[in-house]
Amino acid sequence: MAAPAQPKKIVAPTVSQINAEFVTQKSPFDIKIVKSRTWEDTFKKKPDHFPFFFKCILKAALAETDGEFSLHEQTVLLLSLDHCFNSLEVDLIRSQVQQLISLPMWMGLQPARLELELKKTPKLRKFWNLIKKNDEKMDPGAREQAYQERRFLSQLIQKFISVLKSIPLSGAVSGGVQSSEPVTMDKVHYCERFIELMIDLEALLPTRRWFNTILDDSHLLVHCYLSSLVHREEDGHLFSQLLDMLKFYTGFEINDQTGNALTENEMTTIHYDRITSLQRAAFAHFPELYDFALSNVAEVDARDSLVKFFGPLSSNTLHQVASYLCLLPTLPKNEDTTFDKEFLLELLVSRHERRISQIQQLNQMPLYPTEKIIWDENIVPTEYYSGEGCLALPKLNLQFLTLHDYLLRNFNLFRLESTYEIRQDIEDSVSRMKPWQSEYGGVVFGGWARMAQPIVAFTVVEVAKPNIGENWPTRVRADVTINLNVRDHIKDEWEGLRKHDVCFLITVRPTKPYGTKFDRRRPFIEQVGLVYVRGCEIQGMLDDKGRVIEDGPEPRPNLRGESRTFRVFLDPNQYQQDMTNTIQNGAEDVYDTFNVIMRRKPKENNFKAVLETIRNLMNTDCVVPDWLHDIILGYGDPSSAHYSKMPNQIATLDFNDTFLSIEHLKASFPGHNVKVTVNDPALQIPPFRITFPVRSGKGKKRKDADAEEDDTEEAKTLIVEPHVIPNRGPYPYNQPKRNTIQFTHTQIEAIRAGMQPGLTMVVGPPGTGKTDVAVQIISNIYHNFPEQRTLIVTHSNQDLLQCVLLGWVWVAVLEKPCYSNDLQSRMLAAKNAGHIMEPEVSVSLGRGWTVISENGCWALNQLFEKIMALDIDERHLLRLGHGEEELETEKDFSRYGRVNYVLARRIELLEEVKRLQKSLGVPGDASYTCETAGYFFLYQVMSRWEEYMSRLKNTGSACPDAAEVAALFPFHEYFANAPQPIFKGRSYEEDMEIAEGCFRHIKKIFTQLEETPIRRARVPGGVTQVPGLCQYQGSFCSFLEFRASELLRSGLDRSKYLLVKEAKIIAMTCTHAALKRHDLVKLGFKYDNILMEEAAQILEIETFIPLLLQNPQDGFSRLKRWIMIGDHHQLPPVIKNMAFQKYSNMEQSLFTRFVRVGVPTVDLDAQGRARASLCNLYNWRYKNLGNLPHVQLLPEFSTANAGLLYDFQLINVEDFQGVGESEPNPYFYQEQIRPLNANLGEAEYVVALFMYMCLLGYPADKISILTTYNGQKHLIRDIINRRCGNNPLIGRPNKERAVQFSLECLLRVHKVFGAFLSTTKVSAVVHAWDPNSEVTTVDRFQGQQNDYILLSLVRTRAVGHLRDVRRLVVAMSRARLGLYIFARVSLFQNCFELTPAFSQLTARPLHLHIIPTEPFPTSRKNGERPPHEVQVIKNMPQMANFVYNMYMHLIQTTHHYHQLPPAMVEEGEEVQSQETEMEAEEETASAQANLTPSPADASPSQEIPASQPDCSSQTEDTSALCDIATAAEPVSAAAEAATTQDAASVPEETK
């Protein structure tokens, strides 16, 4: 018998939220999901075509499989329908889908069930009667069409059941195997896709509201659980998992009609109602069930009890019971039921059995993944998920049922995404250890792993009793012993494991003999024999006496030997499940088998804390503001949270320094009538208070047309009131800092919206000043609402360890080398030798010396830098984050940094008090404490000020003299160090204001110092009042930190006080918010406003958690404003697993979902980063994105790029040595195998252009090299290190040259002084540095910019992930002045998604046009025809030859020496000038030698053409320089002629 043909693959499409997918028909009939056009090109332009097309899909989906459509094709149609149901935000789709899922679909219910449902909700009967009347008015054809649409889903369910029943219990499913009933996989795929469709319909409230009743009436779940497919172990595994998900959602705790979440008590009531209804029916009609009817509910609602009572009944009796409950049609008399007894019994039992609550299920779930989940491809697919078939994964759709549903889906996805990363770490570590089977059947490890160690001993030492009402232990602890016979730095990493670090306990039982090679292409588990994986949490390492070594400032004890024992916490839920399985089923005790322990990098190991945070949220009442609740779930009016619709809209706002002038203000509100309260132009100066018209939405309706016009004019009128900021003192630093940015009108609208209550969403394209807008919003809120606190949340791809103001580099010089990349070892080193930031590379400085550097937290740094430039007191700024305790810089905004600042500031203020006391001639020591200073102010300073004010009032003159203000002033001596004269003497009012400003200066000193604990009295609003003092000081009565710093003695208490009471602007990463939510809530942390930067790059759950970092007030959230700033057209959150990214839509940020739902946004529309021509490459993606005026006016934008004809160009790169894009390899060595997704030709070309630009005089730090793949990044870095690394004429891109010079200086300083240098700031102008920081990927460079970008697109066979337009936007928008792209033009210009950008790129020549004789900088204007000769570069070898010749010419014509500071030696050595001269000569030779790699890198078979430079006479120092030439092909005469011809035909646009 011939084997049946292999089934077609079902290509699952990747559905974009904007693009539509449609079905195309070919001959013979073949259906594929195609995404070759957007909605704009298909149905949106011709909407009349879509209804017919949609009806054709419905008809085809119900067709018989033996007819025109195959089951495989209908499976694809199910997928298309599923995408339609998940795209309800598209009006065109929604109008058609609503006809299938509205109330009329209940026509598919059996009559008795329909009557029961209408009886439950009386108002639905009115609607039902109205539907029937409307149906009677329809013509027969339209009515029949409507009936078909209403019954579509019911008929589709029946079709599915028939397909499901056709699958036998056993037999061949995949084909090719002899059996009685062979079945193709098409049936299995169809069933899986159908269940996926049902899950998605149940998980959306608009579709669930009416469909859930239809699904329940069809008893689909009962049919599925009794089907043969469920019992097919291999083929039915995914189907069973999907079925469990469907069961979960069919019984979800929600009221289908109202959409309200049901509490646990309400769910219990519904369960009891069902049981009592069944008992009443049994008592009234079925005497054989009297025992059941009279039993206690708790005794009969278990599955076993129900089976016991109903199992003995006949099939007909069971049918009658079900029909009495309206579950089945009435059984006619004298007829037997057509249903199986098994089906009838399962129907009654499954409907009435007691179910465990969702919260209880969640609390019993282990947080650590086990081997069953980690390697389950249906739950955790491989990285190369192809999109074929569905998965048992939740989806992040537009809408969610309840907040519990929202949190639960994110909980599961976050857990599984972490599981995927854990799987990668386990496979890497265990495979490196090379577990083999020994001769005696044991385990022997032939290799070693840095992150894993063999376990010497494992013992469970404590199993604590369960809490009341729980069946799992409260705590399980164990001891793990390992032997650290490893290098010292790795040993330090293991000993540095700290409390709450997560490790994994692994059991391997290899079956492969010693020496078997590990093949990564084969399944991992069978090769290493992995059996068990369990997670654990470190409590601490044990000392020699068996006690846990606690973390603290004290140094850890030095332990002898190499054996170390760690006390760990095991997961109590997992332990209970394992022990139950061992006792009840006789399974092996898992905890006696562990032989490997694996740790992970700390920055990747916070998943457990985040999962615990989400689970804790689900166990509490999540109180979000009422105005946000429905929007978060995706329902209601998406604009309801906009400030214009908020009931508490604020009419008058103080814009402080937002406007630079009255003209700026008027230009910021186009279309409005601006009325200024003062007519004198000299007084119309900022700051301004603006009163906006507020529409309450209430009042009498105006019928008069003139009245309507008046109302419209009133709505456009703004009342502007200039006001003067009170004088703050005579010192220059007393003057308020001012904003200097002239905001555009859209930026002003964003600032206005951010100051108002409600939700503000700002879409900021590249270069439009998102950060400036954010900072101005923060400043204005700070000044308008001084009692409110603002939380700043920024995106972080990894745990941010520090926040370094301005991102400066700090280097720590250690007493011993530190080569570790592990966090804890670095922190240990930091405690001993300075404060080390996260190092990626260690730079050796000689014997036993190391420098480590770190890229700072750019987003927070930039915000804080700009906040500090405005009029905000830095004592109100606070930065929270992991590792903040170890950070100390000039501007340390961590909690302990702020405590130190407060203590230092207290001393400074007390010194000022001492100086004031001395100037007044008051004896004693008033500056001893804040309390004594307070009494000094009350009895000495205030008395003098009151006397001064009284004497001025009692002068008796009607017009007081200005001279008296200065003559009577009592604080002349104190202000003697201020700019003189203090009083101008021009007018009484002016001098009086100066005097009051001086007193404000003095009063501010005591306001900051004082918070007296004595004689306190409570006043309305919770303010602490000091009698006789607060009347003079206003805000003096608030709890101020300087007095508290004396009362609170420990740094921890001071930091908590600072966080809870004093800080007004608190910044943290979203990861920190998720990790520390429990601690913050416990402390009583409160805030009123949230501002999120880069919100489009933050995961949904990490965006939501910051809303809930505080306890509600009287059951309500105190949150007043939520400002989200981001750009959904750029890259989304980073999700490593393709299945979670695309299938589950986990890459969708909350910001993006809000945009899709239709929440109003403020779209910034003017960029000031790039040339206008560069902006055109990506502005098509945005709404009306234009350019700020300075982009056209400033010289740097109007001047051409020296040595280059064009400001941007796409350079075509053909195969080099017959190779284009290399094959992917997971591991590589540069000398042997090319890296994954690399292109050697493009890499060489990019580096050659970089070298050319540097030789012309371009600063290397103004050039960044980007690529779209990590493999190409490493290849380019390698080439640059060999060509340019030590070359003084070229150097490395961006920041490396300056830092390297600073490191050389640091080395010599060390040699001079020889003493220990604890912490040294290299340079105030050197920014945070990462080696090769500006040779990186496009994804990594998002949010950054540089003047010139060289971009390598790598791919030559397929477009790859650049097809994602968001990545294209990022790549095109990083350059300010020049962008040069290297790519295979024929590939990318045919990609539809990239057409808008590549149509502009390909309009220019595809060969590089250079002007070698034009030095940097040039005076030539951009677009002008150059006076110098233009040379056209045809290919990479020609460019390599040219750069070689150019460099050699420069060397020969210029006697260049790399000057260094005088060579310094360590103590005991002599400094010799001869050695210094030799170093300089070696530097020059090295510069020549390192321009290019050695000739060995060239192809062995390649001969050096005669036309290339003769390198045979070169010395070893310059031999590497010739490699470009030797690797390059000769430039033929024809090529030279073509070059000349191309140069002559320069496009007209450059003339």
PDB file of C-alpha atoms in Angstrom, residues 788-984:
ATOM      1  CA  GLN A 788       2.673  66.375  45.010  1.00  0.00           C
ATOM      2  CA  ARG A 789       5.273  63.733  44.262  1.00  0.00           C
ATOM      3  CA  THR A 790       6.227  62.580  40.782  1.00  0.00           C
ATOM      4  CA  LEU A 791       7.559  59.141  39.893  1.00  0.00           C
ATOM      5  CA  ILE A 792       9.789  58.861  36.813  1.00  0.00           C
ATOM      6  CA  VAL A 793      10.018  55.407  35.250  1.00  0.00           C
ATOM      7  CA  THR A 794      12.430  54.661  32.429  1.00  0.00           C
ATOM      8  CA  HIS A 795      13.066  51.678  30.248  1.00  0.00           C
ATOM      9  CA  SER A 796      15.901  49.269  30.941  1.00  0.00           C
ATOM     10  CA  ASN A 797      16.906  46.217  28.908  1.00  0.00           C
ATOM     11  CA  GLN A 798      18.852  44.973  31.899  1.00  0.00           C
ATOM     12  CA  ASP A 799      19.212  45.804  35.574  1.00  0.00           C
ATOM     13  CA  LEU A 800      20.696  49.271  35.731  1.00  0.00           C
ATOM     14  CA  LEU A 801      23.284  49.316  38.451  1.00  0.00           C
ATOM     15  CA  GLN A 802      23.928  52.990  38.701  1.00  0.00           C
ATOM     16  CA  CYS A 803      22.747  56.395  37.700  1.00  0.00           C
ATOM     17  CA  VAL A 804      25.789  58.523  36.977  1.00  0.00           C
ATOM     18  CA  LEU A 805      25.009  62.155  36.358  1.00  0.00           C
ATOM     19  CA  LEU A 806      26.189  63.099  32.863  1.00  0.00           C
ATOM     20  CA  GLY A 807      27.304  59.492  32.397  1.00  0.00           C
ATOM     21  CA  TRP A 808      30.926  60.237  33.399  1.00  0.00           C
ATOM     22  CA  VAL A 809      33.408  57.438  33.633  1.00  0.00           C
ATOM     23  CA  TRP A 810      34.825  56.538  36.984  1.00  0.00           C
ATOM     24  CA  VAL A 811      37.674  54.138  37.159  1.00  0.00           C
ATOM     25  CA  ALA A 812      38.786  52.183  40.184  1.00  0.00           C
ATOM     26  CA  VAL A 813      42.373  51.148  40.473  1.00  0.00           C
ATOM     27  CA  LEU A 814      42.454  47.818  42.236  1.00  0.00           C
ATOM     28  CA  GLU A 815      45.142  46.169  44.266  1.00  0.00           C
ATOM     29  CA  LYS A 816      44.640  42.964  42.307  1.00  0.00           C
ATOM     30  CA  PRO A 817      43.202  42.177  38.882  1.00  0.00           C
ATOM     31  CA  CYS A 818      39.485  41.667  38.558  1.00  0.00           C
ATOM     32  CA  TYR A 819      38.551  39.850  35.382  1.00  0.00           C
ATOM     33  CA  SER A 820      35.058  38.884  36.437  1.00  0.00           C
ATOM     34  CA  ASN A 821      31.910  39.883  34.633  1.00  0.00           C
ATOM     35  CA  ASP A 822      29.841  38.677  37.549  1.00  0.00           C
ATOM     36  CA  LEU A 823      28.003  41.334  39.524  1.00  0.00           C
ATOM     37  CA  GLN A 824      28.751  40.142  43.026  1.00  0.00           C
ATOM     38  CA  SER A 825      32.487  39.836  42.497  1.00  0.00           C
ATOM     39  CA  ARG A 826      32.505  43.357  41.113  1.00  0.00           C
ATOM     40  CA  MET A 827      30.583  44.607  44.109  1.00  0.00           C
ATOM     41  CA  LEU A 828      33.057  42.890  46.430  1.00  0.00           C
ATOM     42  CA  ALA A 829      35.890  44.529  44.551  1.00  0.00           C
ATOM     43  CA  ALA A 830      34.069  47.834  44.810  1.00  0.00           C
ATOM     44  CA  LYS A 831      33.911  47.603  48.577  1.00  0.00           C
ATOM     45  CA  ASN A 832      37.660  47.150  48.722  1.00  0.00           C
ATOM     46  CA  ALA A 833      38.875  49.562  46.084  1.00  0.00           C
ATOM     47  CA  GLY A 834      36.352  52.104  45.001  1.00  0.00           C
ATOM     48  CA  HIS A 835      33.050  51.999  43.267  1.00  0.00           C
ATOM     49  CA  ILE A 836      33.133  49.934  40.157  1.00  0.00           C
ATOM     50  CA  MET A 837      30.423  50.071  37.592  1.00  0.00           C
ATOM     51  CA  GLU A 838      29.366  47.171  35.478  1.00  0.00           C
ATOM     52  CA  PRO A 839      32.428  46.231  33.418  1.00  0.00           C
ATOM     53  CA  GLU A 840      32.302  44.660  30.047  1.00  0.00           C
ATOM     54  CA  VAL A 841      36.061  44.841  29.517  1.00  0.00           C
ATOM     55  CA  SER A 842      38.944  45.078  31.960  1.00  0.00           C
ATOM     56  CA  VAL A 843      41.912  47.148  30.840  1.00  0.00           C
ATOM     57  CA  SER A 844      45.176  46.083  32.402  1.00  0.00           C
ATOM     58  CA  LEU A 845      47.404  48.870  33.676  1.00  0.00           C
ATOM     59  CA  GLY A 846      50.402  46.814  34.641  1.00  0.00           C
ATOM     60  CA  ARG A 847      51.257  44.444  37.412  1.00  0.00           C
ATOM     61  CA  GLY A 848      48.162  43.864  39.492  1.00  0.00           C
ATOM     62  CA  TRP A 849      46.191  46.846  38.224  1.00  0.00           C
ATOM     63  CA  THR A 850      42.873  46.941  36.415  1.00  0.00           C
ATOM     64  CA  VAL A 851      40.511  49.615  35.202  1.00  0.00           C
ATOM     65  CA  ILE A 852      36.844  48.826  34.819  1.00  0.00           C
ATOM     66  CA  SER A 853      34.289  51.084  33.195  1.00  0.00           C
ATOM     67  CA  GLU A 854      30.557  51.117  32.618  1.00  0.00           C
ATOM     68  CA  ASN A 855      27.972  52.595  30.349  1.00  0.00           C
ATOM     69  CA  GLY A 856      25.741  54.698  32.582  1.00  0.00           C
ATOM     70  CA  CYS A 857      21.951  54.795  32.683  1.00  0.00           C
ATOM     71  CA  TRP A 858      21.478  57.045  29.719  1.00  0.00           C
ATOM     72  CA  ALA A 859      17.769  57.674  30.030  1.00  0.00           C
ATOM     73  CA  LEU A 860      17.828  58.608  33.716  1.00  0.00           C
ATOM     74  CA  ASN A 861      21.095  60.474  33.375  1.00  0.00           C
ATOM     75  CA  GLN A 862      19.766  62.633  30.596  1.00  0.00           C
ATOM     76  CA  LEU A 863      16.593  63.370  32.522  1.00  0.00           C
ATOM     77  CA  PHE A 864      18.441  64.269  35.718  1.00  0.00           C
ATOM     78  CA  GLU A 865      20.979  66.373  33.858  1.00  0.00           C
ATOM     79  CA  LYS A 866      18.236  68.445  32.281  1.00  0.00           C
ATOM     80  CA  ILE A 867      16.161  68.585  35.460  1.00  0.00           C
ATOM     81  CA  MET A 868      19.162  70.004  37.294  1.00  0.00           C
ATOM     82  CA  ALA A 869      19.395  72.717  34.640  1.00  0.00           C
ATOM     83  CA  LEU A 870      15.938  73.976  35.649  1.00  0.00           C
ATOM     84  CA  ASP A 871      14.724  75.622  38.820  1.00  0.00           C
ATOM     85  CA  ILE A 872      14.355  72.458  40.902  1.00  0.00           C
ATOM     86  CA  ASP A 873      15.989  71.971  44.278  1.00  0.00           C
ATOM     87  CA  GLU A 874      18.278  68.974  43.979  1.00  0.00           C
ATOM     88  CA  ARG A 875      17.437  67.842  47.512  1.00  0.00           C
ATOM     89  CA  HIS A 876      14.057  66.805  46.160  1.00  0.00           C
ATOM     90  CA  LEU A 877      15.580  64.442  43.592  1.00  0.00           C
ATOM     91  CA  LEU A 878      16.028  60.747  44.317  1.00  0.00           C
ATOM     92  CA  ARG A 879      17.147  57.803  42.226  1.00  0.00           C
ATOM     93  CA  LEU A 880      16.217  54.252  43.171  1.00  0.00           C
ATOM     94  CA  GLY A 881      17.857  51.272  41.610  1.00  0.00           C
ATOM     95  CA  HIS A 882      19.683  48.031  42.118  1.00  0.00           C
ATOM     96  CA  GLY A 883      23.221  48.694  43.300  1.00  0.00           C
ATOM     97  CA  GLU A 884      22.617  52.327  44.234  1.00  0.00           C
ATOM     98  CA  GLU A 885      24.222  51.728  47.620  1.00  0.00           C
ATOM     99  CA  GLU A 886      27.605  51.181  45.993  1.00  0.00           C
ATOM    100  CA  LEU A 887      27.542  54.361  43.936  1.00  0.00           C
ATOM    101  CA  GLU A 888      29.185  57.593  44.994  1.00  0.00           C
ATOM    102  CA  THR A 889      29.786  60.395  42.528  1.00  0.00           C
ATOM    103  CA  GLU A 890      29.718  64.178  42.642  1.00  0.00           C
ATOM    104  CA  LYS A 891      25.985  64.050  42.055  1.00  0.00           C
ATOM    105  CA  ASP A 892      24.882  60.833  43.685  1.00  0.00           C
ATOM    106  CA  PHE A 893      21.091  60.694  43.572  1.00  0.00           C
ATOM    107  CA  SER A 894      20.730  57.286  45.194  1.00  0.00           C
ATOM    108  CA  ARG A 895      19.121  57.009  48.598  1.00  0.00           C
ATOM    109  CA  TYR A 896      22.397  56.903  50.485  1.00  0.00           C
ATOM    110  CA  GLY A 897      23.837  59.541  48.211  1.00  0.00           C
ATOM    111  CA  ARG A 898      20.971  61.833  49.102  1.00  0.00           C
ATOM    112  CA  VAL A 899      21.457  61.053  52.805  1.00  0.00           C
ATOM    113  CA  ASN A 900      25.094  62.031  52.496  1.00  0.00           C
ATOM    114  CA  TYR A 901      24.069  65.166  50.658  1.00  0.00           C
ATOM    115  CA  VAL A 902      21.613  66.052  53.437  1.00  0.00           C
ATOM    116  CA  LEU A 903      24.253  65.551  56.106  1.00  0.00           C
ATOM    117  CA  ALA A 904      26.793  67.630  54.197  1.00  0.00           C
ATOM    118  CA  ARG A 905      24.203  70.278  53.444  1.00  0.00           C
ATOM    119  CA  ARG A 906      23.231  70.397  57.110  1.00  0.00           C
ATOM    120  CA  ILE A 907      26.810  71.204  58.039  1.00  0.00           C
ATOM    121  CA  GLU A 908      26.946  73.931  55.392  1.00  0.00           C
ATOM    122  CA  LEU A 909      23.719  75.499  56.631  1.00  0.00           C
ATOM    123  CA  LEU A 910      24.828  75.379  60.251  1.00  0.00           C
ATOM    124  CA  GLU A 911      28.000  77.169  59.192  1.00  0.00           C
ATOM    125  CA  GLU A 912      25.787  79.835  57.654  1.00  0.00           C
ATOM    126  CA  VAL A 913      23.875  80.039  60.922  1.00  0.00           C
ATOM    127  CA  LYS A 914      27.173  80.464  62.749  1.00  0.00           C
ATOM    128  CA  ARG A 915      28.171  83.263  60.371  1.00  0.00           C
ATOM    129  CA  LEU A 916      24.789  84.947  60.840  1.00  0.00           C
ATOM    130  CA  GLN A 917      25.084  84.640  64.606  1.00  0.00           C
ATOM    131  CA  LYS A 918      28.507  86.233  64.484  1.00  0.00           C
ATOM    132  CA  SER A 919      27.282  89.054  62.261  1.00  0.00           C
ATOM    133  CA  LEU A 920      24.482  89.843  64.729  1.00  0.00           C
ATOM    134  CA  GLY A 921      26.809  89.693  67.722  1.00  0.00           C
ATOM    135  CA  VAL A 922      24.744  87.068  69.512  1.00  0.00           C
ATOM    136  CA  PRO A 923      26.725  85.011  72.058  1.00  0.00           C
ATOM    137  CA  GLY A 924      26.463  81.247  72.455  1.00  0.00           C
ATOM    138  CA  ASP A 925      26.505  78.362  70.010  1.00  0.00           C
ATOM    139  CA  ALA A 926      23.315  78.612  67.997  1.00  0.00           C
ATOM    140  CA  SER A 927      24.740  76.400  65.249  1.00  0.00           C
ATOM    141  CA  TYR A 928      25.211  73.344  67.472  1.00  0.00           C
ATOM    142  CA  THR A 929      22.116  71.522  66.211  1.00  0.00           C
ATOM    143  CA  CYS A 930      19.133  72.190  63.989  1.00  0.00           C
ATOM    144  CA  GLU A 931      17.015  72.616  67.102  1.00  0.00           C
ATOM    145  CA  THR A 932      19.228  75.338  68.579  1.00  0.00           C
ATOM    146  CA  ALA A 933      19.310  76.997  65.175  1.00  0.00           C
ATOM    147  CA  GLY A 934      15.521  77.011  65.167  1.00  0.00           C
ATOM    148  CA  TYR A 935      15.362  78.789  68.500  1.00  0.00           C
ATOM    149  CA  PHE A 936      18.002  81.233  67.289  1.00  0.00           C
ATOM    150  CA  PHE A 937      15.826  82.047  64.306  1.00  0.00           C
ATOM    151  CA  LEU A 938      12.727  82.448  66.419  1.00  0.00           C
ATOM    152  CA  TYR A 939      14.168  84.655  69.131  1.00  0.00           C
ATOM    153  CA  GLN A 940      16.998  86.502  67.383  1.00  0.00           C
ATOM    154  CA  VAL A 941      16.418  86.672  63.649  1.00  0.00           C
ATOM    155  CA  MET A 942      12.632  87.047  63.664  1.00  0.00           C
ATOM    156  CA  SER A 943      12.707  89.659  66.383  1.00  0.00           C
ATOM    157  CA  ARG A 944      15.120  91.795  64.387  1.00  0.00           C
ATOM    158  CA  TRP A 945      13.102  91.412  61.208  1.00  0.00           C
ATOM    159  CA  GLU A 946       9.852  92.343  62.970  1.00  0.00           C
ATOM    160  CA  GLU A 947      11.531  95.336  64.522  1.00  0.00           C
ATOM    161  CA  TYR A 948      12.862  96.349  61.118  1.00  0.00           C
ATOM    162  CA  MET A 949       9.432  96.099  59.493  1.00  0.00           C
ATOM    163  CA  SER A 950       7.843  97.991  62.361  1.00  0.00           C
ATOM    164  CA  ARG A 951      10.339 100.859  62.121  1.00  0.00           C
ATOM    165  CA  LEU A 952       9.733 101.180  58.396  1.00  0.00           C
ATOM    166  CA  LYS A 953       6.010 101.435  58.960  1.00  0.00           C
ATOM    167  CA  ASN A 954       6.375 103.990  61.735  1.00  0.00           C
ATOM    168  CA  THR A 955       8.545 106.469  59.860  1.00  0.00           C
ATOM    169  CA  GLY A 956       5.522 108.743  59.611  1.00  0.00           C
ATOM    170  CA  SER A 957       6.215 109.633  55.992  1.00  0.00           C
ATOM    171  CA  ALA A 958       3.471 109.217  53.418  1.00  0.00           C
ATOM    172  CA  CYS A 959       6.100 108.374  50.805  1.00  0.00           C
ATOM    173  CA  PRO A 960       8.787 106.240  52.498  1.00  0.00           C
ATOM    174  CA  ASP A 961      12.324 107.018  51.513  1.00  0.00           C
ATOM    175  CA  ALA A 962      14.366 104.319  49.769  1.00  0.00           C
ATOM    176  CA  ALA A 963      17.377 105.292  51.847  1.00  0.00           C
ATOM    177  CA  GLU A 964      15.602 104.214  55.037  1.00  0.00           C
ATOM    178  CA  VAL A 965      15.248 100.692  53.686  1.00  0.00           C
ATOM    179  CA  ALA A 966      18.991 100.330  53.470  1.00  0.00           C
ATOM    180  CA  ALA A 967      19.771 102.347  56.618  1.00  0.00           C
ATOM    181  CA  LEU A 968      17.550 100.287  58.915  1.00  0.00           C
ATOM    182  CA  PHE A 969      18.346  96.894  57.384  1.00  0.00           C
ATOM    183  CA  PRO A 970      19.700  94.684  60.243  1.00  0.00           C
ATOM    184  CA  PHE A 971      21.662  92.111  58.206  1.00  0.00           C
ATOM    185  CA  HIS A 972      24.231  94.260  56.384  1.00  0.00           C
ATOM    186  CA  GLU A 973      27.205  92.494  57.877  1.00  0.00           C
ATOM    187  CA  TYR A 974      25.873  89.030  56.998  1.00  0.00           C
ATOM    188  CA  PHE A 975      25.383  89.963  53.354  1.00  0.00           C
ATOM    189  CA  ALA A 976      28.744  91.674  53.072  1.00  0.00           C
ATOM    190  CA  ASN A 977      29.983  88.849  50.833  1.00  0.00           C
ATOM    191  CA  ALA A 978      27.172  89.419  48.339  1.00  0.00           C
ATOM    192  CA  PRO A 979      27.607  91.594  45.229  1.00  0.00           C
ATOM    193  CA  GLN A 980      27.554  95.222  46.315  1.00  0.00           C
ATOM    194  CA  PRO A 981      25.695  97.433  46.574  1.00  0.00           C
ATOM    195  CA  ILE A 982      22.765  95.327  47.705  1.00  0.00           C
ATOM    196  CA  PHE A 983      20.287  98.194  47.655  1.00  0.00           C
ATOM    197  CA  LYS A 984      20.060 100.229  44.479  1.00  0.00           C
TER     198      LYS A 984
END
